[in-house]
Coordinates of N, CA and C in Angstrom, one line a residue:
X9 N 183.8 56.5 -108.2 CA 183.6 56.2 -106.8 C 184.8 56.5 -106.0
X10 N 184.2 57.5 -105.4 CA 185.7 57.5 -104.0 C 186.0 56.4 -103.0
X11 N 186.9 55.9 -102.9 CA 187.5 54.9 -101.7 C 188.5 55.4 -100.9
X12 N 188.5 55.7 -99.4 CA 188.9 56.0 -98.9 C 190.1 55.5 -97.7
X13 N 191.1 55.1 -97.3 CA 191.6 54.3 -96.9 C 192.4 54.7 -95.1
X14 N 192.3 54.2 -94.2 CA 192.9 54.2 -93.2 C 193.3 53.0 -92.1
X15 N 194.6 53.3 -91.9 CA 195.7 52.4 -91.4 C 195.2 52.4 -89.7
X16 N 195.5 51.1 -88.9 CA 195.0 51.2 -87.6 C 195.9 50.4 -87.5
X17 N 197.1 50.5 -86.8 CA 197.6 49.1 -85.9 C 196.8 48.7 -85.1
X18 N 196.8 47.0 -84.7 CA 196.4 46.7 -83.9 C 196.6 46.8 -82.8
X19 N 196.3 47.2 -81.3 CA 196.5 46.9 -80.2 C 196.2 45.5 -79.7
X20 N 196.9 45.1 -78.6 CA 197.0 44.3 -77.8 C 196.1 44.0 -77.3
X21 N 195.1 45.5 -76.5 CA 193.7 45.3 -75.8 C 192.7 45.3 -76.7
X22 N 193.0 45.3 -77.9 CA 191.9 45.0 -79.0 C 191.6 43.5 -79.0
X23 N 192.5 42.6 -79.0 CA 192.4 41.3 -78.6 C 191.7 40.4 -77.9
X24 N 191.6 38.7 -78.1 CA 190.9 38.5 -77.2 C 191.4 37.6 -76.9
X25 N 191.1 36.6 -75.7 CA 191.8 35.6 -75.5 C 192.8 34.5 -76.2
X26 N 191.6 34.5 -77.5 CA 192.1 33.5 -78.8 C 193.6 34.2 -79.7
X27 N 193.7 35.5 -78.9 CA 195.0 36.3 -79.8 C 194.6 36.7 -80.8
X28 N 193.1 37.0 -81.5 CA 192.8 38.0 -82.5 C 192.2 39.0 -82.3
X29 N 191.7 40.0 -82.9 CA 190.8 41.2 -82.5 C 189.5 40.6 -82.6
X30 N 189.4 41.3 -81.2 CA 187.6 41.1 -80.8 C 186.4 41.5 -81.8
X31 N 185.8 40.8 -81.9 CA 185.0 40.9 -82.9 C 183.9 42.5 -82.9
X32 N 183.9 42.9 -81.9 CA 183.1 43.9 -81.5 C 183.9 45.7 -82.1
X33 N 185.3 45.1 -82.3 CA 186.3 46.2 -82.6 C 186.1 46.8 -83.7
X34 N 185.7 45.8 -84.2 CA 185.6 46.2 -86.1 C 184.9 47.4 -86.2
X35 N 183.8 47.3 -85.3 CA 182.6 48.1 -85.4 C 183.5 49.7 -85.1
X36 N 184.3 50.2 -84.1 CA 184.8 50.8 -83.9 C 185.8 51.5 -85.0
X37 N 186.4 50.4 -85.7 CA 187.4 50.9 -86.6 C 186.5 50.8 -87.8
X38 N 185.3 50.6 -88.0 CA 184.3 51.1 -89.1 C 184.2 52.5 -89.0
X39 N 183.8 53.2 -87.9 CA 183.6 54.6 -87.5 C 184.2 55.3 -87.8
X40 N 185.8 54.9 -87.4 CA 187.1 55.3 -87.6 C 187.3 55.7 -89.3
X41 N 187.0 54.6 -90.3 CA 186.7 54.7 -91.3 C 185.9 55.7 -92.0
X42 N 184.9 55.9 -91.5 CA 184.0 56.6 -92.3 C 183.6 57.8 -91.6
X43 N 184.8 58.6 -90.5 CA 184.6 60.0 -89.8 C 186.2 60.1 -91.0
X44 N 187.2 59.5 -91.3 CA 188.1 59.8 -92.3 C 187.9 59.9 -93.5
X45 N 187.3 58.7 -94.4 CA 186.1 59.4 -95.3 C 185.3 60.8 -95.2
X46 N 184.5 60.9 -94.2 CA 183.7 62.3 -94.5 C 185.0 63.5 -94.5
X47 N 185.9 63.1 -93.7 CA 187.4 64.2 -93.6 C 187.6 64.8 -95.4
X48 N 188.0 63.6 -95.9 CA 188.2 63.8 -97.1 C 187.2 64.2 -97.9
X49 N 186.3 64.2 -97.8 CA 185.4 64.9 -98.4 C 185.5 66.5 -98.4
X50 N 185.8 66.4 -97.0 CA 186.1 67.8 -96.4 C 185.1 68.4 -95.3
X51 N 184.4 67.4 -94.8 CA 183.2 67.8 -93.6 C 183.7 67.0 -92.5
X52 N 183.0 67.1 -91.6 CA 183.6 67.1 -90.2 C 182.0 66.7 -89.3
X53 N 181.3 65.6 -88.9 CA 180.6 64.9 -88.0 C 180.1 66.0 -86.9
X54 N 180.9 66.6 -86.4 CA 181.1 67.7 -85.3 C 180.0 68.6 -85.9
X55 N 180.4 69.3 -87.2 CA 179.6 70.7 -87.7 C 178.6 69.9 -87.9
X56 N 177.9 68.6 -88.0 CA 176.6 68.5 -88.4 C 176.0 68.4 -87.1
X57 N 176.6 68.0 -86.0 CA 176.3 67.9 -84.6 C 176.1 69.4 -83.9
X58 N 176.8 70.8 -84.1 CA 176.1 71.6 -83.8 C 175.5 72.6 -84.4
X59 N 175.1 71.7 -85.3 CA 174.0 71.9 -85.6 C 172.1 71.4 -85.1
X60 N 172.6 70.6 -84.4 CA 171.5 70.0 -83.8 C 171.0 68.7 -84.8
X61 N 172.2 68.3 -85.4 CA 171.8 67.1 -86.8 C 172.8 66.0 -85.7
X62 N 172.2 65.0 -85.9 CA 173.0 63.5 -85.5 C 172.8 62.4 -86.7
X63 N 173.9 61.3 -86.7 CA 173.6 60.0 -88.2 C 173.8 59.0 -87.5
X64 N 172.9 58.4 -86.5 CA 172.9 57.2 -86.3 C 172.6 56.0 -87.4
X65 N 173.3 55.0 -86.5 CA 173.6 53.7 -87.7 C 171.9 52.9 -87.3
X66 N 171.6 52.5 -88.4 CA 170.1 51.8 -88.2 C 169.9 50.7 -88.8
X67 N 171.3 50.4 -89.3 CA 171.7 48.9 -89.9 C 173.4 48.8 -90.1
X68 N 173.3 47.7 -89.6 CA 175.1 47.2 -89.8 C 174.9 46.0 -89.9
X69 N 175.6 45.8 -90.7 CA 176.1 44.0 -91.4 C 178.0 43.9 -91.4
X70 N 178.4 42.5 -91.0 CA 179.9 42.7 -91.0 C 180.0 41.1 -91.4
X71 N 181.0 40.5 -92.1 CA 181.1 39.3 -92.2 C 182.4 39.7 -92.2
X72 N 183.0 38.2 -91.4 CA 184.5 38.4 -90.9 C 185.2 37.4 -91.5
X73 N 186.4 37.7 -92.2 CA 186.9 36.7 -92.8 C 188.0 35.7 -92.3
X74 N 189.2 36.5 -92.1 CA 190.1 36.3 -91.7 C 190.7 37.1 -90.4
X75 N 191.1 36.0 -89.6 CA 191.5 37.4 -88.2 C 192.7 38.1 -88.1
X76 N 192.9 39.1 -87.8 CA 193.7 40.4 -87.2 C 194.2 40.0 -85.9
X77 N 195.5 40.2 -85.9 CA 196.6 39.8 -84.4 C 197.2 41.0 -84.1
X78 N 197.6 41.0 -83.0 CA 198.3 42.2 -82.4 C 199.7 42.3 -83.2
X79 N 200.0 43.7 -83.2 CA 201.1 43.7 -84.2 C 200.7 44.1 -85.6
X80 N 200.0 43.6 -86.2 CA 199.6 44.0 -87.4 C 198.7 45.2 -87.3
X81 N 198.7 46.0 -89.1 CA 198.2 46.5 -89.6 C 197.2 46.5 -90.2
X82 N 195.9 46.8 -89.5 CA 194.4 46.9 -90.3 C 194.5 47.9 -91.3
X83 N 193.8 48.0 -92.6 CA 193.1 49.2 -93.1 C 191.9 48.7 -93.6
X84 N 191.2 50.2 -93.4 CA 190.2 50.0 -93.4 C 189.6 50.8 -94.8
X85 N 189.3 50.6 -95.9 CA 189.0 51.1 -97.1 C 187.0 51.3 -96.8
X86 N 186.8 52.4 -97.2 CA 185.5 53.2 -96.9 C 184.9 53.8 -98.4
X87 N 183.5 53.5 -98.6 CA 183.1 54.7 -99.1 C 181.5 54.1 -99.3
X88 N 181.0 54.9 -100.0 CA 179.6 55.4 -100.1 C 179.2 54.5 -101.2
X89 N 178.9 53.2 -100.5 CA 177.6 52.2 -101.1 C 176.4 52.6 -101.9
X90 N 175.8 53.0 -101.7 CA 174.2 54.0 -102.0 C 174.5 54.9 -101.0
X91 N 173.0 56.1 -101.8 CA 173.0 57.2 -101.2 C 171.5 58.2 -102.4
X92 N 170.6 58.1 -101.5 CA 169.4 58.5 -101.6 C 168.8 59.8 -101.5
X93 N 169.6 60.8 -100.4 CA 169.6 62.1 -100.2 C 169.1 61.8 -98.8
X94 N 168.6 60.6 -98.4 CA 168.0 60.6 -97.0 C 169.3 59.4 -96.0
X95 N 169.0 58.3 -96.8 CA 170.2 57.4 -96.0 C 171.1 57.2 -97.0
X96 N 172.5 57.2 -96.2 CA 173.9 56.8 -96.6 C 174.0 55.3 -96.3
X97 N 174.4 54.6 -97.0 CA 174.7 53.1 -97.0 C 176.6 53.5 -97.1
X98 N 177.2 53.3 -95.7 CA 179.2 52.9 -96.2 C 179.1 51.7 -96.7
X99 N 180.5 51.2 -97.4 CA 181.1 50.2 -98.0 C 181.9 50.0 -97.2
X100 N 182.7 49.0 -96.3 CA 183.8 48.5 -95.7 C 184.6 47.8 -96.3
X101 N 186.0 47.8 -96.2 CA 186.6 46.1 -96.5 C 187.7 46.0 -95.5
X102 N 188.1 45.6 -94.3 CA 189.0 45.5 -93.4 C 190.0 44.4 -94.0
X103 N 191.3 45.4 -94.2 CA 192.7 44.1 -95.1 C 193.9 44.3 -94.0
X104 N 194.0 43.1 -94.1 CA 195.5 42.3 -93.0 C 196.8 43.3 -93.8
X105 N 197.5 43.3 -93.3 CA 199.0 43.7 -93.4 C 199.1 43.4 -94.7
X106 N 198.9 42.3 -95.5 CA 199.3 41.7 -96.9 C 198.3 41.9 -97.5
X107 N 196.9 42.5 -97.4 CA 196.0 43.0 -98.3 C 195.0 41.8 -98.4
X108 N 194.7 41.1 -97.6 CA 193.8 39.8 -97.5 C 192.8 40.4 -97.1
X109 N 191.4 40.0 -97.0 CA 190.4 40.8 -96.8 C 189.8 40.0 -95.4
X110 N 190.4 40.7 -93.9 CA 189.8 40.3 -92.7 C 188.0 40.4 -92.8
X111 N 187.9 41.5 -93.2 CA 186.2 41.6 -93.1 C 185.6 42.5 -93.7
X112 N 184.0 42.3 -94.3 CA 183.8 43.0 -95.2 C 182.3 43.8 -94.5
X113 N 182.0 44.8 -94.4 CA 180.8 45.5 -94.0 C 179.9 46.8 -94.5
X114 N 179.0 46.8 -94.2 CA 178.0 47.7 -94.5 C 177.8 48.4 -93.4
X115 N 177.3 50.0 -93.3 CA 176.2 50.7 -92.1 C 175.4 51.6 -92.7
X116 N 174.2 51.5 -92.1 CA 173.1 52.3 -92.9 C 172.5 53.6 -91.6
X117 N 172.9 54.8 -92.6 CA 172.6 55.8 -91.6 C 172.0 56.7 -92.3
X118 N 171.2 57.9 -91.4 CA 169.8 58.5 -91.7 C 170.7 59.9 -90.6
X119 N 169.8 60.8 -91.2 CA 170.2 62.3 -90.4 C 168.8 62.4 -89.7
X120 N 169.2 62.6 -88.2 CA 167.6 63.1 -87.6 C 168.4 64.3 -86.6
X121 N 167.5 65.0 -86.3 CA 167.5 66.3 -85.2 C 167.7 65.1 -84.1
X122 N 168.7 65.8 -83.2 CA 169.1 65.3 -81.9 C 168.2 65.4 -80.2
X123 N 167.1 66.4 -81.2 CA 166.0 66.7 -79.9 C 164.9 65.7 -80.8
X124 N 164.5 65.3 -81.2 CA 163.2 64.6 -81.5 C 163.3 63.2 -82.0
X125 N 164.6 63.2 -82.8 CA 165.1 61.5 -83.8 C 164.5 61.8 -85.0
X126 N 164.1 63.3 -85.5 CA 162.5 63.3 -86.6 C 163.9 63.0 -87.8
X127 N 163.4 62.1 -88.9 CA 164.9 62.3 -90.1 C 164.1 63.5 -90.6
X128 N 166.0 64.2 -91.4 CA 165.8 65.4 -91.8 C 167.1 64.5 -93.6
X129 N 166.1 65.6 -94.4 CA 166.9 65.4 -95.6 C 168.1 66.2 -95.8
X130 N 169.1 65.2 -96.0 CA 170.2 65.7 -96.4 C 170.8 66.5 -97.0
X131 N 170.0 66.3 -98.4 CA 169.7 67.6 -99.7 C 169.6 68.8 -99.4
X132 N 168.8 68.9 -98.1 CA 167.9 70.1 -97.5 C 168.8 71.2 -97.1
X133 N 169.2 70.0 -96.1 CA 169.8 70.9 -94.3 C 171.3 70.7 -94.9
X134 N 171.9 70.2 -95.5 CA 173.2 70.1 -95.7 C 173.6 69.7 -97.1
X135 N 173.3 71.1 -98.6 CA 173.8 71.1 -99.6 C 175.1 70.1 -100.3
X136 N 175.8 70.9 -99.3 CA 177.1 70.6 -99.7 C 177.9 69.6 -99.9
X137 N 177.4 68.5 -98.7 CA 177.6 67.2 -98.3 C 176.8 66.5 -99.4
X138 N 175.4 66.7 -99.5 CA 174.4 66.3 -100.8 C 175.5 65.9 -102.2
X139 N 175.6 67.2 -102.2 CA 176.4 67.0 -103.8 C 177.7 66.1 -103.8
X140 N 178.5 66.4 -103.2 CA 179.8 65.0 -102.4 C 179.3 64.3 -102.3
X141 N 178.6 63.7 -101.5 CA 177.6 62.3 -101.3 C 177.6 61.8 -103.0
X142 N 177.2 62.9 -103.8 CA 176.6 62.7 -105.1 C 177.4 62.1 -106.0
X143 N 178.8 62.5 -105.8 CA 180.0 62.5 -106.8 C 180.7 61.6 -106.3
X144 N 180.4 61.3 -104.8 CA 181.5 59.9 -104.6 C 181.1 58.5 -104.4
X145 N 179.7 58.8 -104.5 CA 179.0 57.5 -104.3 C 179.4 56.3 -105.4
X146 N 179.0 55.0 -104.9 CA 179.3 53.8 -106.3 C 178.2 54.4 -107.4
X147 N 179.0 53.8 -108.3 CA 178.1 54.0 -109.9 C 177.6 52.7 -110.4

């Protein structure tokens, strides 16, 4: 299983009143996560987009553990939960500066054409990614 890892300081305006990251952020630094994951793979979000292919998320789960303050260092560790040839399930684990586990999450995403929403198989329209998908997924 591939695990893929990326560092986020926190901003300031990430914050919220109470002085931790807004809960809504995470979601953002999930994305962040797993457009660097697909990096490493070696594909790029962009080439499946002009292509006329989009991956929206059509499930997200996040349970938050511990909170993140300005100044610190998020990472965000990613990879490939399941993987069907149709939806990709990510793995999340968001860790504090000391490697404590702020929050742990899932997103479940599907490939559809960007003119209709129709899903398109992965295996199909995009070999390459199939096989990667294949080799880095959990066992």
């Amino acid at each position: 299983m591939m695990v893929s890892q990326k560092e986020i300081e926190v901003r300031y305006a990430e914050t919220d009143q109470m002085g931790v990251v807004y809960h809504a952020n995470y979601v953002i630094w999930l994305e962040i996560g797993r457009a660097h994951f697909i990096q490493q793979l070696g594909f790029q979000y962009a080439d499946m987009e002009r292509r006329g292919i989009v991956s929206p998320v059509i499930d997200l789960q996040i349970s938050y553990k511990k909170p993140l303050r300005y100044g610190e260092t998020a990472t965000i560790k990613t990879w490939v939960e399941s993987y069907d040839g149709i939806r990709v399930v990510y793995g999340y684990e968001v860790l504090t500066s000391t490697n404590e586990i702020a929050a742990t999450a899932t997103s479940k995403h599907v490939c559809v054409t960007k003119e209709t929403f129709q899903p398109v198989l992965i295996r199909k329209y995009f070999p390459d990614w199939h096989e990667a998908y294949e080799r880095a997924k959990k066992r």
